[in-house]
């Protein structure tokens, strides 16, 4: 035993205790801020955090979370907050908090400093796509395909001739190249059919089979020899049948490919037409396009943000819930991979039973809310994570947000409802579209959004109605004819009604938008620029058609004739083969019956001979 | 500087009056801290053992420094071993559930692949390394030391100003 060592340890323990009193709060504050900032994507700041190891208590004077989209504003702030950790679970490395009361919660307040953080570039882990990530990808792809219209251009006369001059059609070249490729393939088949001697082989066999006349063979030995040669012929026919079958399967694949290429040609022609329209900057004014143009970007943006957040929560919950062994990762050196075990234990790894919120927004709405069971493993406590946040104002404006994350059963389920009534819309931007004014000046809106995720399906609906609207324009008077027209339209409408619906499954995502402005805008835009556009589209379409039709017809004719020829050739061989098979079978049967006949005859002769001799013995 | 310091320290420790067992315990305990991730509960226990019992602290420090390098190199092996023990061997599952749910023991992070893998390797090596080190210290003192003292590099180290300075500083620290 080393006494100096014991003294050293005692001194060290005292030192650690003192340092803990002095530095833990600062250290913990930094750690929490850093983890929070990384999760939110903007600064999370705590003020005067105090952690008592002996009392197992934590408190802070204020919390502010910057809005990652506008880092000069806070998305959330709160006043004094304090809570206690449960002692027993802490020994098991489980963090359980009974109740957190967050008072003076506000949202949308200005910041004195910028809340932007420098994000570390993380190497993204390759994760298996799930229904949520697939839906996000498909929605983003659809948003990227949304039409981009330059309205200022549409009033002008379209110079189709200049576009046609510079138009480089790609389909004739592609058709030509495909034709060369298929011609080479057809040549291969021509040479194959010329080289094979199936016809000769089968005809030769036919002559050999015909030469066999079972009735003329009188001995059993002779019949059996004939049967054996028929059997050999049968084997030969079977072997030819094998060759013909495998050749037919390759030929069928080639024929299928040829037929598929006809569809490709149509796609190439469509592509050429689309490119020509793009060059001419000619829009297709449809109701669906209009809705996507007006609101698509904004709605998709918000939907994908919400879905991404749900995906993070679902993935994290699954990691804790799964009782299947986790896949081996490649963690950084000396960090390792932590394996979580699902056990019938009393406490989950992390559990905040209640978080009570109270405060107000900058728009004067008083907020009240409750988050229940923020927990790492719901199955242990047998309850889902749920939240409700309500905000009200004296003039009737109200917001209610309800949500539930349910990971109790095999299928993860999430459900959210957002209801907003009589919400003031001053300074709200509805869309990034150039058709709509930058911001709303006055008006109020009602919103109802539901989002349901259950296993491998996503369903969402939104109904937004804004009324008594007036808009803030960048310039007091309209400079262009189109602006003037749109202003007139919006003034006459004075309301916006937008419906969005989303349905997504493993295989497809259906996303639709409808608004009362779609028809109005289409009608007016068509009236303004429509005639010119319709004419130009028709000219381009007929030009593309003229240029491509010749190649297309030639190609189609080649594919059709060659396909037909090859199929006929093959069918000829098959027919011949089948008739030979039938012939061989018949001959085989004849020989077998002749053998049977000769056997019976021989037996009778033997019997007669035996009887004759027995009679001789009796005399 | 580091290599000279390490070599001279090793020679000094080997020639000290401490018993081979004390040196061997220092070596294996330092090895555990060196091989396993530093900030872990079991290392606190090992640190207590080194401090309280009469094991050679210099040897433990030396061993810690050497095995930290090995740990970095062997990390993938530790991870694979830890993963196999935690996930692939079904019969061990109740043990890991016990270690990750038992109060205090849960803080030992034994459900981490590298912690478990490296700790298992350290524990497996503990006794063989202890007896090997003990045997090697005896061998060194009886037979090898005489030859080592004649090595030019050793004489150079011992004769250098740097070594003299180091000796002085070391003495001041003691």
CSV table of N, CA, C and O in Angstrom, one decimal, chain A residues 16-126:
chain,number,residue,atom,x,y,z
A,16,UNK,N,-10.7,18.0,-7.9
A,16,UNK,CA,-11.8,17.8,-8.9
A,16,UNK,C,-13.1,18.4,-8.4
A,16,UNK,O,-13.8,19.0,-9.2
A,17,UNK,N,-13.4,18.2,-7.1
A,17,UNK,CA,-14.7,18.8,-6.6
A,17,UNK,C,-14.7,20.3,-6.7
A,17,UNK,O,-15.7,20.9,-7.2
A,18,UNK,N,-13.6,20.9,-6.4
A,18,UNK,CA,-13.5,22.4,-6.4
A,18,UNK,C,-13.6,22.8,-7.9
A,18,UNK,O,-14.3,23.8,-8.2
A,19,UNK,N,-12.8,22.2,-8.7
A,19,UNK,CA,-12.9,22.6,-10.2
A,19,UNK,C,-14.3,22.4,-10.7
A,19,UNK,O,-14.7,23.2,-11.6
A,20,UNK,N,-14.9,21.3,-10.3
A,20,UNK,CA,-16.3,21.1,-10.7
A,20,UNK,C,-17.2,22.2,-10.3
A,20,UNK,O,-18.0,22.7,-11.2
A,21,UNK,N,-17.0,22.7,-9.1
A,21,UNK,CA,-17.9,23.8,-8.6
A,21,UNK,C,-17.6,25.1,-9.5
A,21,UNK,O,-18.5,25.8,-9.8
A,22,UNK,N,-16.3,25.3,-9.9
A,22,UNK,CA,-16.0,26.5,-10.6
A,22,UNK,C,-16.3,26.4,-12.1
A,22,UNK,O,-16.9,27.3,-12.7
A,23,UNK,N,-15.9,25.2,-12.7
A,23,UNK,CA,-15.9,25.2,-14.2
A,23,UNK,C,-17.0,24.4,-14.8
A,23,UNK,O,-17.3,24.5,-16.0
A,24,UNK,N,-17.7,23.5,-14.1
A,24,UNK,CA,-18.7,22.6,-14.7
A,24,UNK,C,-19.8,23.3,-15.4
A,24,UNK,O,-20.1,23.0,-16.5
A,25,UNK,N,-20.3,24.4,-14.7
A,25,UNK,CA,-21.4,25.1,-15.3
A,25,UNK,C,-21.0,25.7,-16.7
A,25,UNK,O,-21.7,25.6,-17.7
A,26,UNK,N,-19.8,26.3,-16.8
A,26,UNK,CA,-19.3,26.9,-18.1
A,26,UNK,C,-19.2,25.8,-19.1
A,26,UNK,O,-19.6,25.9,-20.3
A,27,UNK,N,-18.6,24.7,-18.6
A,27,UNK,CA,-18.3,23.6,-19.6
A,27,UNK,C,-19.6,23.0,-20.1
A,27,UNK,O,-19.7,22.8,-21.3
A,28,UNK,N,-20.5,22.7,-19.2
A,28,UNK,CA,-21.8,22.1,-19.6
A,28,UNK,C,-22.6,23.1,-20.5
A,28,UNK,O,-23.2,22.6,-21.4
A,29,UNK,N,-22.5,24.4,-20.1
A,29,UNK,CA,-23.2,25.4,-21.0
A,29,UNK,C,-22.7,25.3,-22.4
A,29,UNK,O,-23.5,25.3,-23.3
A,30,UNK,N,-21.4,25.3,-22.5
A,30,UNK,CA,-20.8,25.2,-23.9
A,30,UNK,C,-21.2,23.9,-24.6
A,30,UNK,O,-21.5,24.0,-25.8
A,31,UNK,N,-21.2,22.8,-23.9
A,31,UNK,CA,-21.5,21.5,-24.5
A,31,UNK,C,-22.9,21.6,-25.0
A,31,UNK,O,-23.2,21.1,-26.1
A,32,UNK,N,-23.9,22.0,-24.1
A,32,UNK,CA,-25.3,22.1,-24.5
A,32,UNK,C,-25.5,23.0,-25.7
A,32,UNK,O,-26.3,22.7,-26.6
A,33,UNK,N,-24.8,24.2,-25.6
A,33,UNK,CA,-25.0,25.2,-26.7
A,33,UNK,C,-24.5,24.6,-28.0
A,33,UNK,O,-25.1,24.7,-29.1
A,34,UNK,N,-23.4,23.9,-27.9
A,34,UNK,CA,-22.8,23.4,-29.1
A,34,UNK,C,-23.6,22.3,-29.7
A,34,UNK,O,-23.9,22.2,-30.9
A,35,UNK,N,-24.1,21.4,-28.8
A,35,UNK,CA,-25.0,20.3,-29.3
A,35,UNK,C,-26.3,20.8,-29.9
A,35,UNK,O,-26.8,20.4,-31.0
A,36,UNK,N,-26.9,21.8,-29.2
A,36,UNK,CA,-28.1,22.4,-29.6
A,36,UNK,C,-28.0,23.2,-31.0
A,36,UNK,O,-28.8,23.0,-31.9
A,37,UNK,N,-26.9,23.9,-31.1
A,37,UNK,CA,-26.6,24.6,-32.3
A,37,UNK,C,-26.4,23.7,-33.5
A,37,UNK,O,-26.9,23.9,-34.6
A,38,UNK,N,-25.8,22.6,-33.3
A,38,UNK,CA,-25.6,21.6,-34.3
A,38,UNK,C,-26.9,21.0,-34.8
A,38,UNK,O,-27.1,20.8,-36.0
A,39,UNK,N,-27.8,20.8,-33.8
A,39,UNK,CA,-29.1,20.2,-34.1
A,39,UNK,C,-30.0,21.2,-34.9
A,39,UNK,O,-30.7,20.8,-35.8
A,40,UNK,N,-30.0,22.5,-34.4
A,40,UNK,CA,-30.9,23.5,-35.0
A,40,UNK,C,-30.3,24.0,-36.3
A,40,UNK,O,-31.1,24.3,-37.2
A,41,UNK,N,-29.0,24.2,-36.4
A,41,UNK,CA,-28.4,24.8,-37.6
A,41,UNK,C,-28.2,26.3,-37.4
A,41,UNK,O,-27.9,27.0,-38.4
A,42,UNK,N,-28.4,26.8,-36.2
A,42,UNK,CA,-28.2,28.2,-35.9
A,42,UNK,C,-27.8,28.3,-34.4
A,42,UNK,O,-28.0,27.3,-33.7
A,43,UNK,N,-27.4,29.5,-33.9
A,43,UNK,CA,-26.9,29.5,-32.5
A,43,UNK,C,-28.0,29.2,-31.5
A,43,UNK,O,-29.1,29.7,-31.6
A,44,UNK,N,-27.6,28.4,-30.5
A,44,UNK,CA,-28.5,28.1,-29.4
A,44,UNK,C,-27.7,28.7,-28.2
A,44,UNK,O,-26.5,28.3,-28.0
A,45,UNK,N,-28.2,29.6,-27.4
A,45,UNK,CA,-27.4,30.2,-26.3
A,45,UNK,C,-28.2,30.1,-25.0
A,45,UNK,O,-29.4,30.4,-24.9
A,46,UNK,N,-27.4,29.7,-24.0
A,46,UNK,CA,-28.0,29.6,-22.7
A,46,UNK,C,-27.3,30.7,-21.8
A,46,UNK,O,-26.1,31.0,-22.0
A,47,UNK,N,-28.0,31.2,-20.9
A,47,UNK,CA,-27.4,32.2,-20.0
A,47,UNK,C,-27.4,31.8,-18.6
A,47,UNK,O,-28.5,31.3,-18.1
A,48,UNK,N,-26.3,31.9,-17.9
A,48,UNK,CA,-26.2,31.5,-16.5
A,48,UNK,C,-26.7,30.2,-16.2
A,48,UNK,O,-27.6,30.0,-15.4
A,49,UNK,N,-26.1,29.2,-16.8
A,49,UNK,CA,-26.5,27.8,-16.5
A,49,UNK,C,-25.9,27.4,-15.2
A,49,UNK,O,-24.8,27.7,-14.9
A,50,UNK,N,-26.7,26.8,-14.4
A,50,UNK,CA,-26.2,26.3,-13.1
A,50,UNK,C,-26.6,24.9,-12.9
A,50,UNK,O,-27.7,24.5,-13.0
A,51,UNK,N,-25.5,24.0,-12.7
A,51,UNK,CA,-25.8,22.6,-12.5
A,51,UNK,C,-25.2,22.2,-11.1
A,51,UNK,O,-24.1,22.5,-10.8
A,52,UNK,N,-26.1,21.6,-10.4
A,52,UNK,CA,-25.7,21.1,-9.1
A,52,UNK,C,-25.7,19.6,-9.1
A,52,UNK,O,-26.7,18.9,-9.2
A,53,UNK,N,-24.4,19.1,-8.9
A,53,UNK,CA,-24.3,17.6,-8.9
A,53,UNK,C,-24.9,17.0,-7.7
A,53,UNK,O,-25.5,15.9,-7.8
A,54,UNK,N,-24.8,17.7,-6.6
A,54,UNK,CA,-25.3,17.1,-5.3
A,54,UNK,C,-26.8,17.2,-5.3
A,54,UNK,O,-27.5,16.3,-4.9
A,55,UNK,N,-27.4,18.3,-5.8
A,55,UNK,CA,-28.8,18.5,-5.8
A,55,UNK,C,-29.5,17.9,-7.0
A,55,UNK,O,-30.7,17.9,-7.1
A,56,UNK,N,-28.6,17.5,-8.0
A,56,UNK,CA,-29.1,17.0,-9.3
A,56,UNK,C,-30.1,17.9,-9.9
A,56,UNK,O,-31.2,17.5,-10.4
A,57,UNK,N,-29.7,19.2,-9.9
A,57,UNK,CA,-30.6,20.2,-10.4
A,57,UNK,C,-29.9,21.0,-11.5
A,57,UNK,O,-28.7,21.3,-11.4
A,58,UNK,N,-30.7,21.4,-12.5
A,58,UNK,CA,-30.1,22.3,-13.5
A,58,UNK,C,-31.1,23.4,-13.7
A,58,UNK,O,-32.3,23.3,-13.7
A,59,UNK,N,-30.5,24.6,-13.9
A,59,UNK,CA,-31.3,25.8,-14.2
A,59,UNK,C,-30.6,26.7,-15.1
A,59,UNK,O,-29.3,26.7,-15.2
A,60,UNK,N,-31.3,27.5,-15.8
A,60,UNK,CA,-30.7,28.6,-16.6
A,60,UNK,C,-31.6,29.8,-16.5
A,60,UNK,O,-32.8,29.7,-16.4
A,61,UNK,N,-31.0,31.0,-16.7
A,61,UNK,CA,-31.8,32.2,-16.7
A,61,UNK,C,-32.5,32.5,-18.0
A,61,UNK,O,-33.6,33.0,-18.0
A,62,UNK,N,-31.8,32.2,-19.1
A,62,UNK,CA,-32.5,32.4,-20.4
A,62,UNK,C,-32.0,31.5,-21.4
A,62,UNK,O,-30.8,31.1,-21.4
A,63,UNK,N,-32.8,31.3,-22.4
A,63,UNK,CA,-32.4,30.4,-23.5
A,63,UNK,C,-32.9,31.1,-24.8
A,63,UNK,O,-34.0,31.7,-24.9
A,64,UNK,N,-32.0,31.3,-25.8
A,64,UNK,CA,-32.5,31.8,-27.1
A,64,UNK,C,-31.9,30.9,-28.2
A,64,UNK,O,-30.8,30.5,-28.3
A,65,UNK,N,-32.9,30.6,-29.1
A,65,UNK,CA,-32.5,29.8,-30.3
A,65,UNK,C,-32.8,30.6,-31.5
A,65,UNK,O,-33.9,31.1,-31.8
A,66,UNK,N,-31.7,30.8,-32.3
A,66,UNK,CA,-31.8,31.6,-33.5
A,66,UNK,C,-32.5,30.9,-34.6
A,66,UNK,O,-32.5,29.6,-34.6
A,67,UNK,N,-33.2,31.6,-35.4
A,67,UNK,CA,-33.9,31.1,-36.6
A,67,UNK,C,-32.9,30.8,-37.7
A,67,UNK,O,-32.3,31.7,-38.2
A,68,UNK,N,-32.7,29.5,-38.0
A,68,UNK,CA,-31.7,29.2,-39.1
A,68,UNK,C,-32.0,29.9,-40.4
A,68,UNK,O,-31.1,30.1,-41.2
A,69,UNK,N,-33.3,30.3,-40.7
A,69,UNK,CA,-33.6,30.9,-41.9
A,69,UNK,C,-33.4,32.4,-41.9
A,69,UNK,O,-33.1,33.0,-42.9
A,70,UNK,N,-33.5,33.0,-40.7
A,70,UNK,CA,-33.3,34.4,-40.6
A,70,UNK,C,-32.5,34.6,-39.2
A,70,UNK,O,-33.1,34.6,-38.2
A,71,UNK,N,-31.2,34.6,-39.3
A,71,UNK,CA,-30.4,34.5,-38.1
A,71,UNK,C,-30.4,35.7,-37.3
A,71,UNK,O,-29.7,35.8,-36.2
A,72,UNK,N,-31.1,36.8,-37.7
A,72,UNK,CA,-31.2,38.0,-36.9
A,72,UNK,C,-32.4,37.9,-36.0
A,72,UNK,O,-32.8,38.9,-35.3
A,73,UNK,N,-33.2,36.8,-36.2
A,73,UNK,CA,-34.4,36.6,-35.3
A,73,UNK,C,-34.3,35.3,-34.6
A,73,UNK,O,-33.6,34.4,-35.0
A,74,UNK,N,-35.0,35.3,-33.5
A,74,UNK,CA,-35.0,34.0,-32.7
A,74,UNK,C,-36.3,33.2,-33.0
A,74,UNK,O,-37.3,33.8,-33.2
A,75,UNK,N,-36.1,31.9,-33.1
A,75,UNK,CA,-37.2,31.1,-33.3
A,75,UNK,C,-37.9,30.8,-32.0
A,75,UNK,O,-39.1,30.5,-31.9
A,76,UNK,N,-37.1,30.8,-30.9
A,76,UNK,CA,-37.6,30.5,-29.6
A,76,UNK,C,-36.7,31.2,-28.6
A,76,UNK,O,-35.5,31.2,-28.7
A,77,UNK,N,-37.3,31.8,-27.6
A,77,UNK,CA,-36.6,32.2,-26.4
A,77,UNK,C,-37.4,31.8,-25.2
A,77,UNK,O,-38.6,31.7,-25.2
A,78,UNK,N,-36.7,31.7,-24.1
A,78,UNK,CA,-37.5,31.4,-22.8
A,78,UNK,C,-36.7,32.0,-21.7
A,78,UNK,O,-35.5,32.3,-21.7
A,79,UNK,N,-37.5,32.2,-20.6
A,79,UNK,CA,-36.9,32.8,-19.4
A,79,UNK,C,-36.4,31.8,-18.5
A,79,UNK,O,-35.9,30.7,-19.0
A,80,UNK,N,-36.5,32.0,-17.2
A,80,UNK,CA,-35.9,31.1,-16.2
A,80,UNK,C,-36.5,29.7,-16.3
A,80,UNK,O,-37.7,29.6,-16.4
A,81,UNK,N,-35.6,28.8,-16.3
A,81,UNK,CA,-36.1,27.4,-16.4
A,81,UNK,C,-35.3,26.5,-15.4
A,81,UNK,O,-34.1,26.7,-15.3
A,82,UNK,N,-35.9,25.7,-14.6
A,82,UNK,CA,-35.2,24.8,-13.8
A,82,UNK,C,-35.9,23.5,-13.7
A,82,UNK,O,-37.1,23.3,-13.8
A,83,UNK,N,-35.1,22.4,-13.5
A,83,UNK,CA,-35.6,21.1,-13.4
A,83,UNK,C,-34.6,20.2,-12.7
A,83,UNK,O,-33.5,20.5,-12.5
A,84,UNK,N,-35.2,19.0,-12.2
A,84,UNK,CA,-34.4,18.1,-11.4
A,84,UNK,C,-34.2,16.8,-12.2
A,84,UNK,O,-35.2,16.3,-12.9
A,85,UNK,N,-33.1,16.1,-12.0
A,85,UNK,CA,-32.9,14.8,-12.6
A,85,UNK,C,-33.2,13.8,-11.5
A,85,UNK,O,-33.0,14.0,-10.3
A,86,UNK,N,-33.8,12.7,-11.9
A,86,UNK,CA,-34.1,11.6,-11.0
A,86,UNK,C,-32.7,10.9,-10.6
A,86,UNK,O,-31.9,10.6,-11.5
A,87,UNK,N,-32.5,10.6,-9.4
A,87,UNK,CA,-31.2,10.1,-8.9
A,87,UNK,C,-31.0,8.6,-9.3
A,87,UNK,O,-29.9,8.3,-9.9
A,88,UNK,N,-31.9,7.7,-9.1
A,88,UNK,CA,-31.7,6.3,-9.3
A,88,UNK,C,-31.3,6.0,-10.8
A,88,UNK,O,-30.4,5.3,-11.0
A,89,UNK,N,-32.1,6.5,-11.7
A,89,UNK,CA,-31.8,6.2,-13.1
A,89,UNK,C,-30.5,6.7,-13.5
A,89,UNK,O,-29.8,6.1,-14.4
A,90,UNK,N,-30.0,7.8,-12.9
A,90,UNK,CA,-28.7,8.3,-13.3
A,90,UNK,C,-27.6,7.4,-13.0
A,90,UNK,O,-26.6,7.3,-13.8
A,91,UNK,N,-27.7,6.5,-12.0
A,91,UNK,CA,-26.7,5.5,-11.7
A,91,UNK,C,-26.6,4.5,-12.9
A,91,UNK,O,-25.6,3.9,-13.1
A,92,UNK,N,-27.8,4.3,-13.6
A,92,UNK,CA,-27.8,3.4,-14.7
A,92,UNK,C,-27.5,4.1,-16.0
A,92,UNK,O,-27.9,3.6,-17.1
A,93,UNK,N,-27.0,5.3,-15.9
A,93,UNK,CA,-26.7,6.1,-17.1
A,93,UNK,C,-28.0,6.5,-17.9
A,93,UNK,O,-28.0,6.5,-19.1
A,94,UNK,N,-29.1,6.7,-17.1
A,94,UNK,CA,-30.4,7.0,-17.7
A,94,UNK,C,-30.7,8.4,-17.2
A,94,UNK,O,-30.6,8.7,-16.0
A,95,UNK,N,-31.1,9.3,-18.1
A,95,UNK,CA,-31.5,10.6,-17.8
A,95,UNK,C,-33.0,10.7,-17.7
A,95,UNK,O,-33.6,10.6,-18.8
A,96,UNK,N,-33.6,10.9,-16.5
A,96,UNK,CA,-35.0,11.0,-16.4
A,96,UNK,C,-35.3,12.3,-15.7
A,96,UNK,O,-34.8,12.6,-14.6
A,97,UNK,N,-36.2,13.1,-16.4
A,97,UNK,CA,-36.6,14.4,-15.8
A,97,UNK,C,-38.1,14.4,-15.7
A,97,UNK,O,-38.8,14.1,-16.7
A,98,UNK,N,-38.6,14.8,-14.5
A,98,UNK,CA,-40.0,14.7,-14.3
A,98,UNK,C,-40.8,15.8,-15.0
A,98,UNK,O,-41.7,15.6,-15.7
A,99,UNK,N,-40.3,17.0,-14.8
A,99,UNK,CA,-41.1,18.2,-15.3
A,99,UNK,C,-40.2,19.4,-15.6
A,99,UNK,O,-39.4,19.7,-14.7
A,100,UNK,N,-40.3,19.9,-16.8
A,100,UNK,CA,-39.6,21.2,-17.1
A,100,UNK,C,-40.6,22.3,-17.3
A,100,UNK,O,-41.5,22.1,-18.2
A,101,UNK,N,-40.5,23.4,-16.6
A,101,UNK,CA,-41.4,24.5,-16.8
A,101,UNK,C,-40.6,25.6,-17.5
A,101,UNK,O,-39.7,26.1,-17.0
A,102,UNK,N,-41.0,25.9,-18.8
A,102,UNK,CA,-40.4,26.9,-19.5
A,102,UNK,C,-41.3,28.1,-19.6
A,102,UNK,O,-42.3,28.1,-20.2
A,103,UNK,N,-40.9,29.2,-18.8
A,103,UNK,CA,-41.8,30.3,-18.8
A,103,UNK,C,-41.3,31.4,-19.7
A,103,UNK,O,-40.1,31.4,-20.1
A,104,UNK,N,-42.2,32.4,-20.0
A,104,UNK,CA,-41.9,33.5,-20.9
A,104,UNK,C,-41.3,33.0,-22.2
A,104,UNK,O,-40.3,33.6,-22.7
A,105,UNK,N,-41.9,32.0,-22.7
A,105,UNK,CA,-41.5,31.5,-24.1
A,105,UNK,C,-42.0,32.5,-25.1
A,105,UNK,O,-43.2,32.9,-25.1
A,106,UNK,N,-41.1,33.0,-26.0
A,106,UNK,CA,-41.5,33.9,-27.0
A,106,UNK,C,-41.0,33.3,-28.4
A,106,UNK,O,-40.1,32.5,-28.4
A,107,UNK,N,-41.5,33.9,-29.4
A,107,UNK,CA,-41.0,33.5,-30.7
A,107,UNK,C,-41.0,34.7,-31.7
A,107,UNK,O,-41.8,35.6,-31.6
A,108,UNK,N,-40.0,34.7,-32.5
A,108,UNK,CA,-39.9,35.8,-33.5
A,108,UNK,C,-39.3,37.0,-33.0
A,108,UNK,O,-39.4,38.1,-33.7
A,109,UNK,N,-38.6,37.0,-31.9
A,109,UNK,CA,-38.0,38.2,-31.4
A,109,UNK,C,-36.7,38.6,-32.1
A,109,UNK,O,-36.0,37.7,-32.6
A,110,UNK,N,-36.4,39.9,-32.1
A,110,UNK,CA,-35.1,40.3,-32.8
A,110,UNK,C,-33.9,39.9,-31.9
A,110,UNK,O,-34.0,39.9,-30.7
A,111,UNK,N,-32.8,39.6,-32.6
A,111,UNK,CA,-31.5,39.3,-31.9
A,111,UNK,C,-30.6,40.5,-32.0
A,111,UNK,O,-30.7,41.3,-33.0
A,112,UNK,N,-29.8,40.7,-31.0
A,112,UNK,CA,-28.8,41.8,-31.1
A,112,UNK,C,-27.6,41.3,-31.9
A,112,UNK,O,-26.9,42.1,-32.4
A,113,UNK,N,-27.3,40.0,-31.9
A,113,UNK,CA,-26.2,39.5,-32.7
A,113,UNK,C,-26.7,38.5,-33.7
A,113,UNK,O,-27.7,37.9,-33.5
A,114,UNK,N,-25.8,38.3,-34.7
A,114,UNK,CA,-26.2,37.3,-35.7
A,114,UNK,C,-26.2,35.9,-35.2
A,114,UNK,O,-25.2,35.5,-34.5
A,115,UNK,N,-27.2,35.1,-35.4
A,115,UNK,CA,-27.2,33.7,-34.9
A,115,UNK,C,-26.7,32.7,-35.9
A,115,UNK,O,-26.9,31.5,-35.7
A,116,UNK,N,-25.9,33.1,-36.9
A,116,UNK,CA,-25.4,32.2,-37.9
A,116,UNK,C,-24.3,31.4,-37.3
A,116,UNK,O,-23.5,31.9,-36.5
A,117,UNK,N,-24.2,30.1,-37.6
A,117,UNK,CA,-23.0,29.3,-37.2
A,117,UNK,C,-22.3,28.8,-38.4
A,117,UNK,O,-22.9,28.6,-39.5
A,118,UNK,N,-21.0,28.6,-38.3
A,118,UNK,CA,-20.2,28.0,-39.4
A,118,UNK,C,-20.4,26.5,-39.3
A,118,UNK,O,-20.0,25.9,-38.3
A,119,UNK,N,-21.1,26.0,-40.3
A,119,UNK,CA,-21.4,24.6,-40.2
A,119,UNK,C,-20.1,23.8,-40.7
A,119,UNK,O,-19.5,24.1,-41.7
A,120,UNK,N,-19.8,22.8,-39.9
A,120,UNK,CA,-18.8,21.9,-40.3
A,120,UNK,C,-19.3,21.0,-41.4
A,120,UNK,O,-20.4,20.5,-41.4
A,121,UNK,N,-18.4,20.8,-42.4
A,121,UNK,CA,-18.8,19.9,-43.5
A,121,UNK,C,-18.7,18.5,-43.1
A,121,UNK,O,-17.6,18.0,-42.9
A,122,UNK,N,-19.8,17.8,-42.9
A,122,UNK,CA,-19.8,16.4,-42.4
A,122,UNK,C,-19.9,15.5,-43.7
A,122,UNK,O,-20.6,15.8,-44.6
A,123,UNK,N,-19.2,14.4,-43.6
A,123,UNK,CA,-19.3,13.4,-44.6
A,123,UNK,C,-20.6,12.7,-44.4
A,123,UNK,O,-20.9,12.2,-43.4
A,124,UNK,N,-21.5,12.8,-45.4
A,124,UNK,CA,-22.8,12.2,-45.2
A,124,UNK,C,-22.8,10.7,-45.3
A,124,UNK,O,-22.2,10.2,-46.2
A,125,UNK,N,-23.4,10.1,-44.3
A,125,UNK,CA,-23.4,8.7,-44.3
A,125,UNK,C,-24.4,8.2,-45.4
A,125,UNK,O,-25.5,8.8,-45.5
A,126,UNK,N,-24.0,7.1,-46.0
A,126,UNK,CA,-24.9,6.5,-47.0
A,126,UNK,C,-26.0,5.8,-46.2
A,126,UNK,O,-25.8,4.8,-45.5
